[in-house]
Short mmCIF file of C-alpha atoms in Angstrom, two decimals:
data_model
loop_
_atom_site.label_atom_id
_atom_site.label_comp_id
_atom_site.label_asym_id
_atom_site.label_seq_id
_atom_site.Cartn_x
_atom_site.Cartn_y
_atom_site.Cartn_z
CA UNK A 300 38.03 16.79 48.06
CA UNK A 301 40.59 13.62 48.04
CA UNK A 302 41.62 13.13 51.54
CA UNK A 303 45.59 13.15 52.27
CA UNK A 304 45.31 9.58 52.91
CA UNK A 305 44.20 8.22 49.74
CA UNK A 306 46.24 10.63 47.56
CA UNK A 307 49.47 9.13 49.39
CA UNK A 308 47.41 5.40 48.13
CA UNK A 309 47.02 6.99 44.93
CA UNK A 310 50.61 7.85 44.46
CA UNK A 311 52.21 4.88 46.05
CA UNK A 312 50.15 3.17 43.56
CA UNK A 313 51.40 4.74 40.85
CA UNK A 314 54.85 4.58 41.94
CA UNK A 315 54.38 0.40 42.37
CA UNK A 316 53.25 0.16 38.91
CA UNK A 317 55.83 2.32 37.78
CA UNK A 318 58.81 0.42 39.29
CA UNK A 319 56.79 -2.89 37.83
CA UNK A 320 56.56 -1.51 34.21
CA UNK A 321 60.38 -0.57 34.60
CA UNK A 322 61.37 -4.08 35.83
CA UNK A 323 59.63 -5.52 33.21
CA UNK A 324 61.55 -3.36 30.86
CA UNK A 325 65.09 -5.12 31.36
CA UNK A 326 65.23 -7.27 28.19
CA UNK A 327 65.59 -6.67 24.59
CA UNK A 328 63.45 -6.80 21.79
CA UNK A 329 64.13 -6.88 17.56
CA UNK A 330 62.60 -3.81 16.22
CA UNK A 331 61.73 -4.61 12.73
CA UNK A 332 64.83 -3.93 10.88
CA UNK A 333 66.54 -7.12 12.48
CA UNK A 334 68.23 -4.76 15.14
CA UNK A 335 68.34 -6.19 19.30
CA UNK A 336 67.20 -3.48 20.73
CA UNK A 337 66.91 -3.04 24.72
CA UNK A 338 63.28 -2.39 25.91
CA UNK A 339 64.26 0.18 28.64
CA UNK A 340 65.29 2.86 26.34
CA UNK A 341 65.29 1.28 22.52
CA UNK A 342 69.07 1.69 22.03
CA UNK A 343 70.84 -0.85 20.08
CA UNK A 344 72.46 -3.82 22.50
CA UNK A 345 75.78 -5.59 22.29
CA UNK A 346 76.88 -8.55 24.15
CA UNK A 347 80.42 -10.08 24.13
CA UNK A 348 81.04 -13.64 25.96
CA UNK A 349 81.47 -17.22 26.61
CA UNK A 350 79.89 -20.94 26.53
CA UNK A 351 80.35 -23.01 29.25
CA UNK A 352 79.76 -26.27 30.11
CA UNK A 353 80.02 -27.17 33.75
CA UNK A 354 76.43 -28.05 35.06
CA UNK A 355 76.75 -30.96 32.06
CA UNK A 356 78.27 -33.90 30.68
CA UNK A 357 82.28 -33.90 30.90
CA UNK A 358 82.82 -30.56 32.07
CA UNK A 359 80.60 -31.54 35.15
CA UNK A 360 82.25 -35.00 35.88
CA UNK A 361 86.05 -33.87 35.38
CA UNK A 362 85.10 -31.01 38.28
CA UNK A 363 83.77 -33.86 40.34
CA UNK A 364 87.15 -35.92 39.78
CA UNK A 365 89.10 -32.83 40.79
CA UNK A 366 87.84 -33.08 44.29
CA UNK A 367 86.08 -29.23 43.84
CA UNK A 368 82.34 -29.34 44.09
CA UNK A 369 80.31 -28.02 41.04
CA UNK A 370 78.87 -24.93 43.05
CA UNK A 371 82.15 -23.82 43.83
CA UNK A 372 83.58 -23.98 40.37
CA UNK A 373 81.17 -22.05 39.40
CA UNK A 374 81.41 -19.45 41.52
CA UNK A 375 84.95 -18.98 40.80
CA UNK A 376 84.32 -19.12 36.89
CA UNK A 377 81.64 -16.81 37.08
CA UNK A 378 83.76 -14.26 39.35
CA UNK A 379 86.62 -14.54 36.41
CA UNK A 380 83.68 -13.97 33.75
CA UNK A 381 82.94 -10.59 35.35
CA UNK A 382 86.76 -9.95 36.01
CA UNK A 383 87.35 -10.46 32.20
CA UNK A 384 84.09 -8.27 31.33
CA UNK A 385 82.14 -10.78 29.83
CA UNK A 386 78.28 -9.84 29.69
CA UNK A 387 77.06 -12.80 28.15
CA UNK A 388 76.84 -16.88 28.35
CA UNK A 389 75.25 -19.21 25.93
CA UNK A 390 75.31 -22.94 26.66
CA UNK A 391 73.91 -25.89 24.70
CA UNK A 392 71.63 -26.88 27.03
CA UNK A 393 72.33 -31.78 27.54
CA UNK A 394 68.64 -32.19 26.97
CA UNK A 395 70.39 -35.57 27.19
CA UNK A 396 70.79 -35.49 31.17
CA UNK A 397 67.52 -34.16 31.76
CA UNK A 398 65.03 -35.59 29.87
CA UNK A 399 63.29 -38.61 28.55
CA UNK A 400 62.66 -40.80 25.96
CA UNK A 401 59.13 -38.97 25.70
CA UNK A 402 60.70 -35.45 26.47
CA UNK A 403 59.38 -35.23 29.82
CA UNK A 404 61.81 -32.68 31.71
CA UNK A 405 64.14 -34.53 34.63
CA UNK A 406 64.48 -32.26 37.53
CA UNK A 407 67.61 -34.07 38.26
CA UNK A 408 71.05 -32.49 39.52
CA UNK A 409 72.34 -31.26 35.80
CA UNK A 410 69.33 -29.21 35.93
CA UNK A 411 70.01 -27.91 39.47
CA UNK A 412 73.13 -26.69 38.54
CA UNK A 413 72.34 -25.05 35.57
CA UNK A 414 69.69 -23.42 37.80
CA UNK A 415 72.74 -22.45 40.30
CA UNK A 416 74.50 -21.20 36.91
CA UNK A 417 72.04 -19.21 36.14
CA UNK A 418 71.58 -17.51 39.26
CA UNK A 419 75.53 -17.35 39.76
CA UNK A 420 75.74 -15.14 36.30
CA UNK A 421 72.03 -12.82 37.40
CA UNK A 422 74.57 -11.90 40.63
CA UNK A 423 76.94 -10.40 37.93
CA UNK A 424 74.71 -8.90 35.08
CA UNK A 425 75.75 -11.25 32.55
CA UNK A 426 72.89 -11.79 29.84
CA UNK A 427 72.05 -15.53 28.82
CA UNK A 428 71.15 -16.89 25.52
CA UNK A 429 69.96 -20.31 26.12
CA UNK A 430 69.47 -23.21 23.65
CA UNK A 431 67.39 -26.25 25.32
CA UNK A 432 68.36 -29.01 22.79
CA UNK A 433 71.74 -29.56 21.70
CA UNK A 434 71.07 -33.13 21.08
CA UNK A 435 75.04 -33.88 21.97
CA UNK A 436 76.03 -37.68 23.75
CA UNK A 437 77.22 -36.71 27.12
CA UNK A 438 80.74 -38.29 26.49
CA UNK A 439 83.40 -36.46 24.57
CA UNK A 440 86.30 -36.99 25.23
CA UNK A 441 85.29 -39.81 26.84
CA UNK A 442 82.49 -42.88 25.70
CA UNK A 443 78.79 -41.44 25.54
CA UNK A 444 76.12 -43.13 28.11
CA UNK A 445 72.77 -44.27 27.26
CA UNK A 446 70.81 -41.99 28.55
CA UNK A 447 67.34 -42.87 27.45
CA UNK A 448 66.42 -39.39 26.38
CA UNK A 449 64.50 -38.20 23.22
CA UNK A 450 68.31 -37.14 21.67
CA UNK A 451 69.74 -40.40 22.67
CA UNK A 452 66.52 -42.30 20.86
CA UNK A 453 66.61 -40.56 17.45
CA UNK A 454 69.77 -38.70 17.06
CA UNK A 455 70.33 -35.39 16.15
CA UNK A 456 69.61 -36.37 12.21
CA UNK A 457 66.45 -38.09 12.71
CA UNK A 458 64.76 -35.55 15.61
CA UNK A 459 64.50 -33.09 12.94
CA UNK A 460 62.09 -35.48 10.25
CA UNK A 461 60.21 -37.65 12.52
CA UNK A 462 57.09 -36.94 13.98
CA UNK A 463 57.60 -38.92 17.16
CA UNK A 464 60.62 -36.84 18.21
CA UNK A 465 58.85 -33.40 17.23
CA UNK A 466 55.96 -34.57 19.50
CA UNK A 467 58.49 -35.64 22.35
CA UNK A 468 60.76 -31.92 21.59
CA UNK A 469 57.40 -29.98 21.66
CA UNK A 470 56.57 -31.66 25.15
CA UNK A 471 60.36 -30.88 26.53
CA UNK A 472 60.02 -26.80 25.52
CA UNK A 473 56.78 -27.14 27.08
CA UNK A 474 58.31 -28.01 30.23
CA UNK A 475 61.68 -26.40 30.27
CA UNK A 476 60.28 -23.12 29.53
CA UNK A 477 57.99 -24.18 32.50
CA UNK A 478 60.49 -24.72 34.78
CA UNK A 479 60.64 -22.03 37.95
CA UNK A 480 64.83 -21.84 39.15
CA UNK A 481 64.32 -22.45 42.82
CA UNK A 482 67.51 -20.05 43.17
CA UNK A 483 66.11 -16.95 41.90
CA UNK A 484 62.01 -17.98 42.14
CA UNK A 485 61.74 -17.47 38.49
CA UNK A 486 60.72 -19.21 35.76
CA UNK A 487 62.97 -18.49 32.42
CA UNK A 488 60.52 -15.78 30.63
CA UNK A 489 60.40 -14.13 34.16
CA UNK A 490 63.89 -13.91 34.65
CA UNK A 491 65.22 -10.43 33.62
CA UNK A 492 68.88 -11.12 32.66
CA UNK A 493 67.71 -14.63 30.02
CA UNK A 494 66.92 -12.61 27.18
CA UNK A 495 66.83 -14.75 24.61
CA UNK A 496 66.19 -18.48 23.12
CA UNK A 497 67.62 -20.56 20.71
CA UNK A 498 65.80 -23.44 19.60
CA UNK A 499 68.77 -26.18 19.58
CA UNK A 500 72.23 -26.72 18.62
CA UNK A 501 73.48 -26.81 15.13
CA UNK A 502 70.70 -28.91 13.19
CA UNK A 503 71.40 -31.28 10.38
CA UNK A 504 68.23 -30.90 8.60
CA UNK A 505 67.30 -33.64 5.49
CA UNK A 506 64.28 -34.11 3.29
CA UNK A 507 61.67 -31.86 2.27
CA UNK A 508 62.28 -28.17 2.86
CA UNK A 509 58.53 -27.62 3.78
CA UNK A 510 59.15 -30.09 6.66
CA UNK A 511 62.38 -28.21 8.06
CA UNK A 512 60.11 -25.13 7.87
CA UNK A 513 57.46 -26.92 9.74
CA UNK A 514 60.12 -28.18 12.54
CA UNK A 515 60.98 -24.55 13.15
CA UNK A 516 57.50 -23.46 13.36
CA UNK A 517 56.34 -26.36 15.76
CA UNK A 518 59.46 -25.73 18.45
CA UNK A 519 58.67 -22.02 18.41
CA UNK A 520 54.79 -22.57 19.11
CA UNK A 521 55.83 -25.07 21.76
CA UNK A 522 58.47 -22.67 23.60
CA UNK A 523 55.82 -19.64 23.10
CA UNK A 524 52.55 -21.97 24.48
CA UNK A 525 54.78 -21.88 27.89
CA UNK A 526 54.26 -18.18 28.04
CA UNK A 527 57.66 -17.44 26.15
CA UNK A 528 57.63 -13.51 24.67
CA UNK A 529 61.48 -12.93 24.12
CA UNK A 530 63.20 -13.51 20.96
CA UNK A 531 63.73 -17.00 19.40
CA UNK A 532 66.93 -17.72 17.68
CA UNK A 533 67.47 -20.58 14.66
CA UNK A 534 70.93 -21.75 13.41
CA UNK A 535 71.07 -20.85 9.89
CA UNK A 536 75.32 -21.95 9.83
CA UNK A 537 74.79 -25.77 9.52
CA UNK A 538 72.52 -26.84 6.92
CA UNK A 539 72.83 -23.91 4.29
CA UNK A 540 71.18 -25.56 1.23
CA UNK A 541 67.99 -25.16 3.94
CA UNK A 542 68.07 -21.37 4.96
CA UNK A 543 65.42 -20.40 2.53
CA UNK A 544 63.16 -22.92 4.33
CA UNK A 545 64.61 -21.42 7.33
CA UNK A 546 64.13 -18.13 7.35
CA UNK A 547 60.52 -19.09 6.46
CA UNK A 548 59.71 -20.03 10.23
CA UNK A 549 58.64 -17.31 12.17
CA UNK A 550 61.42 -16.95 14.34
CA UNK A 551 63.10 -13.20 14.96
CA UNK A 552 66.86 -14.23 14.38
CA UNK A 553 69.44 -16.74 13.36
CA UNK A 554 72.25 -17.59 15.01
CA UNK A 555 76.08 -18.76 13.77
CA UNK A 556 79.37 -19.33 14.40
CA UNK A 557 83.17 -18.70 12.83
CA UNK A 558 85.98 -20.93 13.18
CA UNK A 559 88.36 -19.68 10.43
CA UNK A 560 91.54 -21.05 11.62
CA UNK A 561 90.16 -24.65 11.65
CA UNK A 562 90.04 -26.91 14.64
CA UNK A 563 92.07 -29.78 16.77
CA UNK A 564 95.03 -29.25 14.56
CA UNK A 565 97.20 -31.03 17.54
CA UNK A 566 99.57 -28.33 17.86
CA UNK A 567 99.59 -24.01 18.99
CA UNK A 568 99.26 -22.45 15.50
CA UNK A 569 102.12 -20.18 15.24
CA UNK A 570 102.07 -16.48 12.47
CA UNK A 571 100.00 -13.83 11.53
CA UNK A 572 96.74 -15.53 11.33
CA UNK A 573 94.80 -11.85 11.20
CA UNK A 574 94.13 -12.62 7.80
CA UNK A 575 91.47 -15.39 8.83
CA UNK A 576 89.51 -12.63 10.53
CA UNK A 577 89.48 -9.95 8.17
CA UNK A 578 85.84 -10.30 7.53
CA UNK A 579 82.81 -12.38 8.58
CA UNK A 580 80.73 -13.14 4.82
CA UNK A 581 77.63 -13.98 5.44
CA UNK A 582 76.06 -16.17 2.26
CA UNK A 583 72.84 -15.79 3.42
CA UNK A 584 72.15 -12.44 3.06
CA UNK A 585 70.88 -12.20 0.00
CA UNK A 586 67.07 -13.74 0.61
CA UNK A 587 65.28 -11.30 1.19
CA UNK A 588 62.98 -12.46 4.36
CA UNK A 589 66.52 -12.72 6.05
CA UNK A 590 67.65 -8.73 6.05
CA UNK A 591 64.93 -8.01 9.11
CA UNK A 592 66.47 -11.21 11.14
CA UNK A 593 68.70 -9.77 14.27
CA UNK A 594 72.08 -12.21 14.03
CA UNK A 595 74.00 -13.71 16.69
CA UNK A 596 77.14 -15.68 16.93
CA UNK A 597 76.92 -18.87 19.20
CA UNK A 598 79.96 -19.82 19.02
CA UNK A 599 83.66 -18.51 17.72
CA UNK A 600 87.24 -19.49 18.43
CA UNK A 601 90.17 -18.93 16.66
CA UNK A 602 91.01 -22.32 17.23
CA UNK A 603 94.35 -23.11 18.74
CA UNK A 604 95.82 -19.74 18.11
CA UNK A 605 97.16 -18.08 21.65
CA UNK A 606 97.28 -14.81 20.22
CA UNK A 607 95.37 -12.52 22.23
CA UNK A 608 94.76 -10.04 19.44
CA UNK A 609 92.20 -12.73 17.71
CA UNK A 610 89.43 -11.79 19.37
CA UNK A 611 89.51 -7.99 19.13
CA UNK A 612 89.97 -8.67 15.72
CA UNK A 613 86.91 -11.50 15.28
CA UNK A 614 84.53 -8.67 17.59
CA UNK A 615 85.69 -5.66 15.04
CA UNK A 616 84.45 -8.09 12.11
CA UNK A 617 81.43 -9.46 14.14
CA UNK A 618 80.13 -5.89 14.37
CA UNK A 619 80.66 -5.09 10.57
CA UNK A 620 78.54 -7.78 9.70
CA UNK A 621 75.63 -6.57 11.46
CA UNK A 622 76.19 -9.32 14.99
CA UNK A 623 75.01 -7.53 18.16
CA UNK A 624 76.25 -11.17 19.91
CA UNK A 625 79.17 -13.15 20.26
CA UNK A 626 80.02 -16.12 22.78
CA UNK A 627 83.06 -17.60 22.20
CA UNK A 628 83.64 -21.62 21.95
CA UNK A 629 84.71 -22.61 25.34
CA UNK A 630 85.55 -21.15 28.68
CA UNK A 631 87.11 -24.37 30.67
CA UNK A 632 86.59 -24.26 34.02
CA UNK A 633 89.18 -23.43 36.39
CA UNK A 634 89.35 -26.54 38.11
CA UNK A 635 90.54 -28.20 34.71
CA UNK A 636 91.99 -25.78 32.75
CA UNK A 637 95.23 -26.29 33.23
CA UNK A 638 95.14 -29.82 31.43
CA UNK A 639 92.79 -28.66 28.66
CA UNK A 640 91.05 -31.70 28.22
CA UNK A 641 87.56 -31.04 27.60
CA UNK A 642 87.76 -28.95 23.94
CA UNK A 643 91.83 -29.02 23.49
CA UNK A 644 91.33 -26.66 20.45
CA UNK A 645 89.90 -23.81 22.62
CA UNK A 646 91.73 -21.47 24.99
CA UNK A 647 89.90 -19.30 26.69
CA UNK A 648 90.79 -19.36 29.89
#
């Protein structure tokens, strides 16, 4: 007979591994009609949010000037986040600020922050989509630095056709993915509430289509060989006469954005600008290795409109196009926002 003793073991066992399997169930998958799917319970997911900038570049140094340290910006922001509803972020990642010439990863205080970021947004459920390369100078508005990174050596043109910059990319996702957040103890795969990954920021690919394919293919094996399992995102929006070389890669989604009232026109639009949101056409849809790709949208604005109906309307349109993710194009932190320097054609907040 099993003693009381080690039945109790038995069961507390079982419930340990239970409460494991569950907590290792928070993410999302993309079953294999292109549809995000959550892992606890298979039913179709839908996220609705923001980019934000402050752990980087100009967003980061206009807090500074304000007198408000970074940390507490962001806790505010965050807070409003949640107030507003949001349940998701997506940031171009500065690989700029933290990393080398040779892609090694710069545990410097950009990266901190984002850490605290990161750990600010896990406090409020809000889901992260985060893209490691954006290749972006760290100036607008104001003059870029040389930073002696990988980006700020080739540029975002070259680091998609030359072989030194895939080798120093492939050795950054190595590391980034790597990384542990000394806020929450986790690195980003372990981290329930980062669900997904999108390989960089709005490529400009040239040359042969084989090579873009490659490029695609070489980033995902280098974000996967750090123990990477979630979905991997590509932007398909940028360089359309390359999405059949795209879609090629073996990636599980692509990623775009919609800006259909244009952008820095100077001025508030003013009228009925509904229209422009009617419907989201997607002109890749008709290759056939695309139709089992989930689809996200990076970024959106209806740029310079003030209208609050916009993005109601832009989500209604999103969803009829078969997007299960939207972040709008940019939430500026509250420290700053009243001037609206950092993206003057965005509103947000």
């Amino acid at each position: 007979m099993i003693s009381l003793k080690k039945l109790s073991l038995s069961l507390a066992f079982v419930f340990m591994a239970m409460v494991a399997n569950a907590q290792n169930k928070q993410g999302v998958y993309v079953d294999a009609s292109g549809v995000i799917r959550w892992e606890k319970d298979h039913k179709e997911a839908a996220f609705f949010g923001t980019n934000y900038t402050a752990p980087f570049a100009y967003g980061n140094r206009a807090i500074l000037r304000m007198g408000v340290t970074a940390e507490q910006a962001i806790k505010d922001d965050v807070y409003h986040f949640s107030r507003l509803g949001l349940d998701a972020f997506r940031v171009h990642v500065w690989d700029q600020e933290i990393s080398d010439a040779e892609g090694n990863l710069i545990n410097n205080e950009h990266l901190r922050l984002f850490d605290f970021l990161l750990a600010e947004l896990k406090k409020r459920k809000i889901k992260t989509l985060v893209t490691p390369i954006a290749f972006w100078g760290n100036g607008y508005p104001e003059k870029d630095e040389n930073t002696g990174s990988f980006a700020n050596k080739y540029g975002k043109d070259k680091s998609v056709v030359t072989e030194a910059a895939f080798k120093a990319q492939e050795n950054y996702l190595k590391q980034f993915f790597k990384h542990k957040n000394p806020y929450t103890g986790l690195t980003y795969q372990q981290d329930a509430d980062i669900l997904a990954a999108e390989i960089n920021n709005e490529p400009h690919h040239s040359g042969p289509k084989e090579r873009a394919t490659e490029y695609v293919n070489r980033m995902t094996a280098a974000i996967k060989s750090a123990g990477w399992t979630k979905p991997i995102f590509y932007n398909i929006s940028e360089s359309p006469w390359y999405a059949d070389a795209i879609v090629k890669a073996g990636v599980q989604g692509h990623t775009f954005q919609w800006y259909p009232t244009g952008l820095v026109a100077g001025h508030t639009l003013q009228g009925n600008y509904l229209p422009n949101v009617a419907k989201y056409k997607i002109p890749f849809d008709t290759i056939p290795a695309f139709k089992n790709r989930a689809k996200a949208v990076y970024e959106f604005d209806a740029g310079d409109v003030m209208a609050p109906i916009m993005y109601p309307a832009m989500a209604r349109s999103f969803r009829a196009a078969g997007f299960q993710w939207a972040t709008q194009f940019a939430y500026d932190p509250m420290a700053t926002a009243y001037a609206n320097t950092e993206y003057q054609t965005h509103y947000l907040n």
